[in-house]
Coordinates of C-alpha atoms in Angstrom, one line a residue:
M881 CA 28.4 -13.2 15.7
C882 CA 28.1 -17.0 15.5
G883 CA 26.1 -19.8 17.0
I884 CA 27.2 -21.9 20.0
T885 CA 26.2 -25.1 21.7
G886 CA 27.5 -27.6 24.2
W887 CA 27.1 -30.5 26.6
I888 CA 28.4 -30.9 30.1
S889 CA 28.1 -34.4 31.6
Y890 CA 29.9 -35.3 34.8
D891 CA 28.8 -39.0 34.7
N892 CA 30.0 -39.7 31.1
D893 CA 33.1 -39.5 28.9
L894 CA 32.1 -37.2 26.1
T895 CA 35.2 -37.7 24.0
G896 CA 33.4 -40.4 22.1
R897 CA 30.2 -38.4 21.5
R898 CA 31.4 -36.3 18.6
A899 CA 28.4 -37.3 16.4
T900 CA 25.9 -35.8 18.9
L901 CA 27.9 -32.6 19.2
E902 CA 28.1 -32.4 15.4
A903 CA 24.4 -32.7 15.1
M904 CA 23.8 -30.0 17.7
T905 CA 26.4 -27.7 16.1
A906 CA 24.9 -28.2 12.6
T907 CA 21.6 -26.6 13.8
M908 CA 23.6 -23.3 14.2
A909 CA 25.0 -23.4 10.6
R910 CA 23.0 -20.3 9.5
R911 CA 24.2 -18.3 12.5
G912 CA 27.8 -19.1 11.5
P913 CA 28.2 -19.9 7.8
D914 CA 31.9 -19.3 7.6
A915 CA 33.4 -22.2 9.7
A916 CA 32.6 -25.0 12.2
G917 CA 34.5 -26.3 15.2
I918 CA 34.2 -28.8 18.0
W919 CA 36.2 -29.2 21.2
L920 CA 35.9 -32.4 23.2
G921 CA 37.0 -33.1 26.7
T922 CA 36.1 -35.8 29.1
H923 CA 33.1 -34.1 30.6
A924 CA 32.7 -31.1 28.3
A925 CA 31.9 -30.9 24.6
L926 CA 31.7 -27.5 22.9
G927 CA 30.4 -26.7 19.4
H928 CA 30.8 -23.5 17.4
R929 CA 29.6 -22.1 14.0
R930 CA 31.4 -18.9 13.0
L931 CA 30.3 -15.7 11.3
A932 CA 33.7 -14.1 10.8
V933 CA 33.7 -10.4 11.7
I934 CA 36.9 -9.6 13.7
D935 CA 40.3 -11.2 12.9
I936 CA 39.1 -13.3 10.0
E937 CA 42.1 -15.6 10.0
G938 CA 42.8 -15.9 13.7
G939 CA 39.4 -16.0 15.4
T940 CA 38.5 -19.6 14.9
Q941 CA 36.6 -21.4 17.7
P942 CA 36.2 -23.1 20.1
M943 CA 39.3 -21.2 21.4
A944 CA 41.5 -22.3 24.3
V945 CA 44.3 -20.9 26.3
E946 CA 46.9 -23.5 27.1
H947 CA 50.0 -23.5 29.3
D948 CA 52.7 -26.2 29.4
G949 CA 50.4 -28.5 27.3
R950 CA 47.5 -28.1 29.7
T951 CA 44.2 -26.4 28.8
L952 CA 43.4 -23.6 31.2
V953 CA 40.1 -22.5 29.8
V954 CA 38.2 -22.9 26.5
T955 CA 35.2 -21.0 25.1
T956 CA 32.6 -21.1 22.5
Y957 CA 31.6 -17.5 22.0
S958 CA 29.0 -15.5 20.2
G959 CA 28.9 -11.7 19.9
E960 CA 31.2 -8.7 20.0
V961 CA 33.0 -7.0 22.8
Y962 CA 33.4 -3.4 21.8
N963 CA 36.0 -2.4 24.4
Y964 CA 38.2 -5.4 23.6
R965 CA 41.1 -3.2 22.5
E966 CA 41.3 -1.4 25.8
L967 CA 41.0 -4.7 27.7
R968 CA 43.7 -6.2 25.6
E969 CA 46.1 -3.3 26.4
E970 CA 45.4 -3.6 30.1
L971 CA 45.9 -7.4 30.0
T972 CA 49.1 -7.0 28.1
R973 CA 50.4 -4.7 30.8
L974 CA 49.5 -7.3 33.3
G975 CA 51.7 -9.9 31.5
H976 CA 49.3 -11.7 29.2
T977 CA 50.4 -12.5 25.7
F978 CA 48.1 -12.9 22.7
R979 CA 48.4 -14.9 19.5
T980 CA 45.4 -13.5 17.7
S981 CA 43.7 -10.1 17.2
S982 CA 40.2 -11.4 18.2
D983 CA 38.0 -10.2 21.0
T984 CA 37.4 -13.9 21.8
E985 CA 40.9 -14.3 23.0
V986 CA 40.6 -11.2 25.1
V987 CA 37.6 -12.7 26.8
L988 CA 39.6 -15.8 27.7
H989 CA 42.5 -13.9 29.2
A990 CA 40.1 -11.6 31.0
Y991 CA 38.6 -14.6 32.7
L992 CA 42.1 -15.9 33.7
Q993 CA 43.0 -12.5 35.2
W994 CA 39.8 -11.5 37.0
G995 CA 37.7 -14.7 37.3
E996 CA 34.0 -14.6 36.6
G997 CA 33.9 -10.9 37.7
F998 CA 35.4 -10.1 34.4
A999 CA 31.9 -10.0 32.9
E1000 CA 31.4 -6.6 34.6
R1001 CA 34.2 -5.2 32.5
L1002 CA 32.8 -6.1 29.1
N1003 CA 31.0 -3.6 26.9
G1004 CA 29.1 -5.4 24.1
M1005 CA 26.6 -7.9 23.0
Y1006 CA 27.5 -11.5 23.7
A1007 CA 26.5 -15.0 24.8
F1008 CA 29.1 -17.5 25.5
A1009 CA 30.2 -20.5 27.5
L1010 CA 33.5 -20.8 29.4
W1011 CA 34.7 -24.3 30.4
D1012 CA 37.5 -24.4 33.0
P1013 CA 39.0 -27.9 33.1
R1014 CA 40.9 -27.1 36.3
S1015 CA 37.7 -26.7 38.3
E1016 CA 35.5 -28.7 35.9
Q1017 CA 33.1 -25.7 36.0
L1018 CA 31.1 -24.2 33.2
L1019 CA 30.0 -20.5 33.0
L1020 CA 27.2 -19.4 30.7
I1021 CA 27.3 -15.6 30.4
R1022 CA 24.9 -13.3 28.6
D1023 CA 25.1 -9.6 27.9
R1024 CA 23.4 -7.0 30.1
M1025 CA 20.5 -6.3 27.8
G1026 CA 20.0 -9.7 26.4
I1027 CA 20.9 -8.8 22.8
K1028 CA 22.3 -12.2 22.1
P1029 CA 20.3 -15.3 23.0
L1030 CA 21.5 -18.2 25.2
Y1031 CA 19.4 -21.2 26.3
Y1032 CA 20.2 -24.1 28.7
Y1033 CA 18.6 -27.4 29.7
P1034 CA 19.7 -28.9 33.0
T1035 CA 20.2 -32.7 33.0
S1036 CA 20.7 -35.2 35.8
D1037 CA 24.5 -34.9 35.6
G1038 CA 25.1 -31.5 33.9
V1039 CA 23.6 -29.3 31.2
L1040 CA 22.9 -28.8 27.5
F1041 CA 23.1 -25.3 26.0
G1042 CA 22.8 -23.4 22.8
S1043 CA 22.3 -20.1 21.1
E1044 CA 18.8 -21.3 20.1
P1045 CA 16.5 -24.0 21.4
K1046 CA 17.0 -26.1 18.2
A1047 CA 20.6 -26.8 19.3
I1048 CA 19.4 -28.4 22.5
L1049 CA 16.5 -30.1 20.9
A1050 CA 18.9 -31.9 18.6
H1051 CA 20.2 -33.9 21.5
P1052 CA 18.7 -37.4 21.5
S1053 CA 17.6 -37.2 25.2
V1054 CA 15.5 -34.1 24.7
R1055 CA 11.9 -34.1 23.4
P1056 CA 10.2 -30.8 22.4
T1057 CA 7.3 -30.5 24.9
V1058 CA 5.2 -27.4 25.8
D1059 CA 2.9 -27.4 28.8
A1060 CA 0.1 -25.0 29.7
E1061 CA 2.4 -22.4 31.1
G1062 CA 4.6 -22.6 28.1
L1063 CA 1.7 -22.1 25.8
A1064 CA 0.4 -19.2 27.8
E1065 CA 3.9 -17.6 27.6
L1066 CA 3.8 -18.2 23.8
I1067 CA 0.4 -16.6 23.2
T1068 CA 0.8 -13.6 25.5
F1069 CA 3.1 -10.6 25.1
T1070 CA 4.8 -10.9 28.4
K1071 CA 8.3 -12.3 27.5
T1072 CA 9.2 -13.5 31.0
P1073 CA 13.0 -13.4 31.6
G1074 CA 14.4 -16.8 31.8
H1075 CA 11.3 -18.5 30.3
A1076 CA 12.1 -20.6 27.2
V1077 CA 8.5 -21.9 26.5
Y1078 CA 9.8 -25.5 26.0
K1079 CA 9.4 -27.7 29.1
G1080 CA 12.6 -28.2 31.1
M1081 CA 14.5 -25.5 29.1
Y1082 CA 15.5 -22.0 30.3
E1083 CA 17.0 -18.9 28.9
V1084 CA 20.0 -17.3 30.6
R1085 CA 18.6 -14.0 31.8
P1086 CA 20.2 -10.8 30.6
G1087 CA 23.1 -9.7 32.9
H1088 CA 23.3 -13.1 34.5
I1089 CA 25.9 -15.9 34.8
V1090 CA 24.8 -19.5 35.1
R1091 CA 27.4 -21.6 36.9
V1092 CA 27.5 -25.3 36.4
G1093 CA 29.6 -27.7 38.5
R1094 CA 29.5 -31.1 40.0
G1095 CA 27.5 -29.8 42.9
G1096 CA 24.7 -28.5 40.6
L1097 CA 23.7 -25.3 39.0
T1098 CA 23.7 -21.8 40.4
I1099 CA 22.7 -18.4 39.0
K1100 CA 24.4 -15.0 39.7
R1101 CA 23.3 -11.6 38.5
Y1102 CA 26.3 -9.3 37.5
W1103 CA 24.3 -6.3 36.3
A1104 CA 20.9 -4.7 36.9
L1105 CA 19.3 -1.4 36.4
T1106 CA 19.6 0.7 39.6
A1107 CA 18.0 3.9 40.7
R1108 CA 20.3 6.9 41.2
E1109 CA 19.7 10.6 41.5
H1110 CA 20.0 12.5 38.3
T1111 CA 21.6 15.9 38.9
D1112 CA 22.5 17.0 35.4
D1113 CA 20.4 19.9 33.9
R1114 CA 18.8 19.7 30.5
D1115 CA 21.7 21.0 28.5
T1116 CA 24.2 18.7 30.3
T1117 CA 21.9 15.7 29.9
V1118 CA 21.6 16.3 26.2
A1119 CA 25.4 16.8 25.8
Q1120 CA 26.1 13.6 27.8
I1121 CA 23.7 11.6 25.7
R1122 CA 25.4 12.9 22.5
A1123 CA 28.8 12.1 23.9
L1124 CA 27.7 8.6 24.7
L1125 CA 26.2 8.1 21.3
D1126 CA 29.3 9.3 19.5
D1127 CA 31.4 6.9 21.4
I1128 CA 29.0 4.0 21.1
V1129 CA 28.6 4.4 17.3
A1130 CA 32.4 4.8 16.7
R1131 CA 33.0 1.5 18.7
Q1132 CA 30.3 -0.4 16.8
L1133 CA 31.6 0.6 13.4
I1134 CA 34.7 -1.6 14.0
A1135 CA 34.6 -4.6 11.7
D1136 CA 36.9 -6.5 9.3
V1137 CA 33.9 -7.0 6.9
P1138 CA 31.5 -4.8 5.0
L1139 CA 29.2 -2.8 7.2
C1140 CA 25.9 -0.8 6.8
T1141 CA 23.0 0.7 8.6
L1142 CA 19.3 -0.2 8.7
L1143 CA 17.3 3.0 7.8
S1144 CA 13.6 3.4 8.2
G1145 CA 13.5 7.2 8.1
G1146 CA 12.4 7.4 11.7
L1147 CA 14.3 9.3 14.4
D1148 CA 16.1 6.3 15.8
S1149 CA 17.6 4.7 12.6
S1150 CA 18.2 8.1 11.1
A1151 CA 20.3 9.2 14.1
I1152 CA 22.4 6.0 13.9
T1153 CA 22.9 6.4 10.2
A1154 CA 23.8 10.1 10.5
L1155 CA 26.2 9.5 13.3
S1156 CA 27.8 6.6 11.4
A1157 CA 28.2 8.8 8.4
K1158 CA 29.8 11.5 10.5
A1159 CA 32.2 9.0 12.2
L1160 CA 33.2 7.4 9.0
A1161 CA 33.8 10.8 7.3
A1162 CA 36.0 11.8 10.3
E1163 CA 38.3 8.8 9.7
G1164 CA 38.4 9.4 6.0
S1165 CA 36.2 6.5 5.0
G1166 CA 32.6 6.1 3.8
P1167 CA 30.1 6.8 2.5
V1168 CA 27.9 4.9 4.9
R1169 CA 25.8 2.2 3.2
S1170 CA 22.1 2.1 4.2
F1171 CA 19.1 -0.1 3.5
A1172 CA 15.4 0.3 3.9
V1173 CA 12.4 -2.1 3.5
D1174 CA 9.4 -1.1 1.4
F1175 CA 6.4 -2.8 -0.1
T1176 CA 5.2 -2.6 -3.7
G1177 CA 2.8 0.4 -3.9
Y1178 CA 3.0 1.1 -0.2
T1179 CA 4.0 4.7 -0.3
E1180 CA 1.6 5.5 -3.2
N1181 CA -1.4 3.8 -1.6
F1182 CA -0.6 4.4 2.0
T1183 CA -3.6 4.9 4.4
P1184 CA -2.8 6.4 7.8
D1185 CA -4.0 4.6 10.9
D1186 CA -3.8 5.2 14.7
L1187 CA -0.4 3.5 14.8
R1188 CA 1.3 4.6 11.5
G1189 CA 0.7 8.1 10.3
T1190 CA 3.2 8.2 7.5
P1191 CA 5.1 5.8 5.1
D1192 CA 8.8 5.4 5.7
G1193 CA 10.0 5.8 2.1
P1194 CA 10.1 9.6 1.8
Y1195 CA 11.8 10.1 5.2
A1196 CA 14.4 7.4 4.6
H1197 CA 15.3 9.0 1.2
A1198 CA 15.5 12.5 2.8
L1199 CA 18.0 11.2 5.4
A1200 CA 20.0 9.3 2.8
E1201 CA 20.3 12.4 0.7
H1202 CA 21.2 14.5 3.7
V1203 CA 24.1 12.3 4.8
R1204 CA 24.9 11.2 1.2
S1205 CA 24.7 7.5 2.1
D1206 CA 24.9 4.7 -0.4
H1207 CA 21.3 3.8 -0.1
R1208 CA 19.1 1.0 -1.4
D1209 CA 15.4 0.2 -0.9
I1210 CA 14.5 -3.5 -0.6
V1211 CA 11.0 -3.6 -2.1
L1212 CA 8.9 -6.7 -1.3
D1213 CA 5.5 -7.7 -2.8
T1214 CA 2.7 -9.7 -1.3
A1215 CA 3.8 -12.9 -3.0
D1216 CA 7.1 -12.6 -1.2
L1217 CA 5.4 -12.2 2.2
M1218 CA 3.1 -15.2 1.6
D1219 CA 5.7 -17.5 -0.1
P1220 CA 5.5 -20.8 2.0
A1221 CA 9.3 -21.2 1.7
H1222 CA 9.9 -17.8 3.3
R1223 CA 7.4 -18.3 6.0
A1224 CA 8.9 -21.7 6.8
A1225 CA 12.4 -20.1 7.0
V1226 CA 11.1 -17.6 9.5
L1227 CA 9.5 -20.3 11.7
A1228 CA 12.7 -22.4 11.5
A1229 CA 14.7 -19.3 12.6
R1230 CA 12.3 -18.4 15.4
D1231 CA 11.8 -21.9 16.8
L1232 CA 8.4 -20.8 17.9
P1233 CA 5.3 -19.4 16.1
N1234 CA 5.3 -15.9 17.6
G1235 CA 2.7 -14.6 15.2
F1236 CA 4.2 -11.4 13.9
G1237 CA 3.3 -12.5 10.4
D1238 CA 4.4 -10.2 7.6
G1239 CA 6.5 -8.2 10.1
D1240 CA 8.7 -11.3 10.6
T1241 CA 8.8 -12.3 7.0
S1242 CA 9.6 -8.9 5.7
L1243 CA 12.4 -8.5 8.2
Y1244 CA 13.9 -11.8 7.2
L1245 CA 13.7 -10.9 3.5
L1246 CA 15.2 -7.4 4.2
F1247 CA 18.1 -9.1 6.1
K1248 CA 18.6 -11.6 3.3
A1249 CA 19.0 -8.9 0.8
V1250 CA 21.3 -6.8 3.0
R1251 CA 23.5 -9.8 3.5
E1252 CA 24.3 -9.9 -0.2
Q1253 CA 26.3 -6.7 0.3
S1254 CA 27.1 -6.4 4.0
T1255 CA 27.9 -8.7 6.9
V1256 CA 27.3 -6.2 9.8
A1257 CA 24.4 -3.8 10.2
L1258 CA 23.8 -1.1 12.8
S1259 CA 20.1 -0.8 13.8
G1260 CA 18.0 1.8 15.7
E1261 CA 16.3 -0.9 17.7
S1262 CA 15.6 -0.2 21.4
A1263 CA 15.6 3.6 21.3
D1264 CA 11.8 3.6 22.0
E1265 CA 12.3 1.5 25.1
V1266 CA 15.2 3.7 26.3
F1267 CA 13.8 7.2 25.5
G1268 CA 10.1 6.5 25.9
G1269 CA 9.1 6.6 22.2
Y1270 CA 6.0 4.3 22.0
R1271 CA 2.6 6.0 21.9
W1272 CA 1.4 4.1 24.9
F1273 CA 4.2 5.8 27.0
H1274 CA 2.1 9.0 26.5
D1275 CA -1.4 7.4 26.8
P1276 CA -2.7 7.9 30.3
E1277 CA -5.1 5.0 30.0
A1278 CA -2.3 2.6 29.0
V1279 CA 0.2 4.1 31.5
H1280 CA -2.1 3.6 34.5
A1281 CA -3.6 0.3 33.5
D1282 CA -3.0 -2.5 35.9
T1283 CA -1.0 -4.6 33.4
F1284 CA 1.8 -4.3 30.9
P1285 CA 1.1 -1.0 29.0
W1286 CA 1.7 -2.6 25.5
I1287 CA -1.0 -5.1 26.4
A1288 CA -3.3 -2.4 27.6
A1289 CA -2.7 -0.6 24.2
G1290 CA -3.8 -3.8 22.3
L1291 CA -0.4 -4.2 20.6
S1292 CA -0.8 -7.9 20.0
G1293 CA -3.1 -7.1 17.2
R1294 CA -2.1 -3.6 16.2
F1295 CA 1.5 -4.6 15.4
A1296 CA 0.1 -6.6 12.5
G1297 CA -2.1 -3.7 11.3
S1298 CA -5.2 -5.0 13.0
N1299 CA -7.5 -4.4 15.9
S1300 CA -8.2 -8.1 16.3
T1301 CA -6.4 -10.3 18.9
R1302 CA -4.0 -13.2 18.6
Q1303 CA -6.3 -15.6 20.5
A1304 CA -9.5 -14.8 18.5
L1305 CA -9.6 -18.2 16.8
L1306 CA -8.6 -20.3 19.8
D1307 CA -11.0 -22.6 21.7
R1308 CA -12.8 -20.9 24.6
A1309 CA -12.2 -23.9 26.9
L1310 CA -8.5 -23.9 26.1
L1311 CA -8.3 -20.2 26.9
D1312 CA -10.1 -20.7 30.2
K1313 CA -7.6 -23.4 31.1
L1314 CA -4.6 -21.3 30.1
D1315 CA -6.1 -18.3 32.1
L1316 CA -4.1 -15.8 30.0
R1317 CA -5.3 -12.8 32.1
G1318 CA -4.2 -14.5 35.3
Y1319 CA -0.9 -15.4 33.7
Q1320 CA -0.2 -11.9 32.5
A1321 CA -1.2 -10.5 35.9
R1322 CA 1.3 -12.8 37.7
R1323 CA 4.1 -11.9 35.4
Y1324 CA 3.2 -8.2 35.7
R1325 CA 3.4 -8.4 39.5
E1326 CA 6.7 -10.2 39.3
A1327 CA 8.1 -7.5 37.1
L1328 CA 6.9 -4.6 39.3
A1329 CA 8.5 -6.3 42.3
E1330 CA 11.9 -5.9 40.7
V1331 CA 11.7 -2.1 40.0
P1332 CA 14.3 0.0 41.8
Y1333 CA 13.1 3.3 43.2
L1334 CA 14.4 6.5 44.8
D1335 CA 12.9 7.7 48.0
G1336 CA 11.6 10.7 46.2
D1337 CA 9.9 8.8 43.4
T1338 CA 6.1 9.6 43.6
G1339 CA 3.2 10.0 41.4
L1340 CA 3.9 10.1 37.6
Q1341 CA 7.7 10.0 38.1
R1342 CA 7.4 6.7 40.0
R1343 CA 5.0 5.2 37.5
M1344 CA 7.1 6.2 34.5
R1345 CA 10.1 4.6 36.2
E1346 CA 8.0 1.4 36.3
I1347 CA 7.0 1.8 32.7
S1348 CA 10.6 2.3 31.6
Y1349 CA 11.7 -0.8 33.6
L1350 CA 9.0 -3.0 32.1
H1351 CA 10.1 -2.0 28.6
L1352 CA 13.8 -2.4 29.3
T1353 CA 13.5 -5.8 30.9
R1354 CA 10.5 -7.3 29.1
F1355 CA 9.2 -5.7 25.9
V1356 CA 12.7 -5.0 24.5
Q1357 CA 13.4 -8.7 24.7
I1358 CA 10.6 -9.5 22.3
L1359 CA 12.0 -7.3 19.6
L1360 CA 15.7 -8.1 20.3
D1361 CA 15.0 -11.8 19.9
R1362 CA 13.0 -11.2 16.7
K1363 CA 15.8 -9.2 15.2
D1364 CA 18.5 -11.6 16.3
R1365 CA 16.7 -14.7 14.8
A1366 CA 15.8 -13.0 11.5
S1367 CA 19.3 -11.6 11.0
M1368 CA 21.3 -14.7 12.1
A1369 CA 19.1 -16.9 9.9
V1370 CA 20.9 -15.3 6.9
G1371 CA 24.3 -14.8 8.6
L1372 CA 23.9 -11.1 9.2
E1373 CA 25.2 -9.5 12.4
V1374 CA 22.9 -6.7 13.6
R1375 CA 24.3 -4.3 16.2
V1376 CA 22.1 -2.2 18.5
P1377 CA 23.9 0.9 19.7
F1378 CA 20.9 2.1 21.8
C1379 CA 21.4 -1.0 24.0
D1380 CA 24.8 0.1 25.3
H1381 CA 24.4 -0.4 29.0
R1382 CA 26.0 3.0 29.8
L1383 CA 23.3 4.8 27.8
V1384 CA 20.5 2.7 29.1
D1385 CA 21.6 3.2 32.7
Y1386 CA 22.0 7.0 32.2
V1387 CA 18.6 7.6 30.5
F1388 CA 16.8 5.2 32.9
N1389 CA 17.6 7.5 35.7
T1390 CA 16.7 10.7 33.8
P1391 CA 13.4 12.1 35.2
W1392 CA 10.4 11.7 32.9
S1393 CA 9.9 15.5 32.8
L1394 CA 13.3 15.7 31.1
K1395 CA 12.6 12.9 28.7
T1396 CA 9.5 14.8 27.5
F1397 CA 10.8 18.4 28.0
D1398 CA 9.5 19.5 24.6
G1399 CA 6.1 17.8 25.0
R1400 CA 6.9 15.0 22.6
E1401 CA 8.3 11.5 22.6
K1402 CA 12.0 11.0 22.7
S1403 CA 12.8 14.6 23.5
L1404 CA 16.3 13.9 24.6
L1405 CA 17.3 11.8 21.6
R1406 CA 15.9 14.4 19.2
A1407 CA 17.8 17.2 20.9
A1408 CA 21.0 15.2 21.1
T1409 CA 21.0 14.4 17.3
R1410 CA 19.1 17.3 15.6
D1411 CA 22.3 18.9 14.3
V1412 CA 23.0 15.8 12.1
L1413 CA 19.4 15.4 10.8
P1414 CA 17.2 17.2 8.4
D1415 CA 14.2 18.9 10.1
L1416 CA 11.8 16.7 8.1
V1417 CA 13.2 13.6 9.8
A1418 CA 13.9 15.1 13.2
D1419 CA 10.3 16.3 13.6
R1420 CA 8.7 13.1 12.3
V1421 CA 6.1 11.5 14.6
K1422 CA 7.0 8.0 15.7
S1423 CA 5.9 5.3 13.2
P1424 CA 6.5 1.6 14.0
Y1425 CA 8.0 -1.0 11.6
P1426 CA 5.8 -1.1 8.5
S1427 CA 3.2 -3.7 7.9
T1428 CA 1.7 -4.4 4.4
Q1429 CA -1.7 -2.8 3.7
D1430 CA -2.3 -4.9 0.6
P1431 CA -5.8 -6.5 1.1
R1432 CA -4.6 -9.5 -0.8
Y1433 CA -2.4 -10.4 2.1
S1434 CA -5.4 -10.9 4.4
E1435 CA -7.3 -12.8 1.7
M1436 CA -4.3 -15.2 1.3
L1437 CA -4.3 -15.8 5.0
R1438 CA -8.1 -16.5 4.9
D1439 CA -7.6 -19.0 2.1
R1440 CA -4.8 -20.8 4.0
L1441 CA -6.9 -20.8 7.1
R1442 CA -9.8 -22.3 5.1
D1443 CA -7.5 -25.0 3.8
L1444 CA -6.3 -25.8 7.3
T1445 CA -9.7 -26.1 8.9
A1446 CA -10.7 -28.5 6.1
D1447 CA -7.7 -30.7 7.0
R1448 CA -8.9 -33.2 9.7
T1449 CA -5.3 -34.2 10.3
A1450 CA -4.1 -30.6 11.1
P1451 CA -2.4 -30.8 14.6
V1452 CA -3.8 -27.4 15.5
R1453 CA -7.4 -28.4 15.1
P1454 CA -8.0 -29.4 18.8
L1455 CA -7.0 -25.9 19.8
L1456 CA -9.4 -24.0 17.6
D1457 CA -12.9 -22.5 18.2
A1458 CA -15.0 -24.1 15.4
G1459 CA -17.5 -21.3 15.4
A1460 CA -14.9 -18.5 15.2
T1461 CA -12.9 -20.2 12.4
A1462 CA -16.1 -20.9 10.5
E1463 CA -17.1 -17.3 10.7
A1464 CA -13.6 -16.1 9.7
T1465 CA -13.5 -18.4 6.7
A1466 CA -17.1 -18.0 5.5
D1467 CA -17.7 -16.9 1.9
G1468 CA -17.8 -13.1 1.8
A1469 CA -16.3 -12.7 5.3
D1470 CA -14.5 -9.4 5.6
N1471 CA -13.7 -9.4 9.3
D1472 CA -10.0 -8.7 10.1
I1473 CA -8.4 -12.0 11.1
R1474 CA -4.7 -11.3 10.7
P1475 CA -3.3 -11.7 14.2
G1476 CA -5.4 -14.8 15.0
A1477 CA -4.8 -16.4 11.6
E1478 CA -1.0 -15.8 11.8
L1479 CA -0.9 -17.4 15.2
V1480 CA -3.0 -20.4 14.2
L1481 CA -1.2 -21.0 10.9
G1482 CA 2.1 -20.6 12.8
I1483 CA 1.2 -23.1 15.5
D1484 CA 0.1 -25.7 13.0
A1485 CA 3.3 -25.4 11.0
W1486 CA 5.3 -25.5 14.2
L1487 CA 3.6 -28.7 15.4
R1488 CA 4.0 -30.3 12.0
T1489 CA 7.6 -29.6 11.5
T1490 CA 9.2 -29.9 15.0
G1491 CA 7.2 -32.8 16.4
T1492 CA 6.5 -30.7 19.5
S1493 CA 3.9 -32.3 21.8
L1494 CA 1.5 -30.2 23.9
E1495 CA 0.9 -31.3 27.5
L1496 CA -2.2 -29.4 28.4

């Protein structure tokens, strides 16, 4: 998977700036624990940290193609191209020769053969930089769905870039600064494409190429969701989805290192695990290895709420038994979730205090345990966005609200097992200045303006096309970024089969009436995979990623918030509402403060550890 970084400077000779590149590259060490590499040219310096997955011996980076002693192109590359074998065969027929078995070398030769249009031929998850010394041009390229992150920071004579903001912030000329718009982006659940929160920094948008040359920087889109007529009937649609899933899973099971699946017992992860077991059995290997997260006493003491009706454990075990997977539960307790070292590791991985609380910490600890036995994991992430699985897809009030549906459904609090809000403890004057409602409204209008329609789209079908587009271009980015950071912080590569652009494009254009033909969420996915699932799992109602219900967790948050408000040097103090925090931390207080406390504690730790300044 790997971590990448680099520096382009047309006014300087970078061959003597190794120390700076080494410092930037070192920030990516957790993303790539297996090896480090640097390539220095006059105006380009590329850094790489490697997580070896394909061609362990030959895939070292940065990697270059040379001819007659001259470098034609060099790359620092993160990700996987799942169709690299077919591309390699095609390029070989066209006269290219290869010295490794890696997909990285295929990417280099594909660029030499087809120019920057080669990105349209790639199937995979990737974020990489290509430097062409002949034209002195840099290309920053990100996969269609934005599975792998890539940030950039334009300078007066070039650009800095990295897999994560921390790589760019390690450059001596960059100071971590967040203005009012950045703070609004941080607090809201909007995830604006291209927005990096830090002032002057941007994220390469999914499906885009950023081209950097002596004349400046330009941006090109090479893939977008488009509206097309869906003419397949129900049976054909179900069969096509299953055929795509079989192909996708088979491709994503290719690795030269131990591989597993992440299994929650929900429809999405169960389908991936079952299809993986089937594919491995067909090639005479297996069993599939699977992992699930659980909390001490969670199943025994589970209390249903309006978001989670059932605990995961019994369903994960039923699926594991059904496919005979080599299964292990990763059981966490409240002390694990509140351990300052674990919370600090999550913040360091995320670069920003996103406030998911125990959801972030438990994911990080799950991945840390998985990494002890596997290097690659397949996940069911993104099926809800593709097939319409979230409850607010089926809530008329949320669907027809004049904002993002997950905001209308109050997800910012409910994700953390609460009905409170993230901004509950923030200063009222600050919130007025940030104008979060206005910010959300602007971002919502921008998103709606992008939606592609068919002439026949009217009424509910038109609105559900909008809802689908919002999730596939905004909401999914929140969860993909969370999963990437938590997994790469421990050197685990997580693959997301449901983000294959062929599947996304096909289902996006399937009418809403077909997506809900049995009156339930994710009708098409259930129908396409029912034959490999036990009925108990196939018929389970959607339940999101688990959140601890242990009351001690909220009490620990309250204690830490109490300590913070007593600390007059706490950098977050100017942002707080004194009355709200006093009420939340009063003796005997029993109000639910989790989302607000998580955000405040996170912002304080972030400001303390990163030296970020707020320009409000």
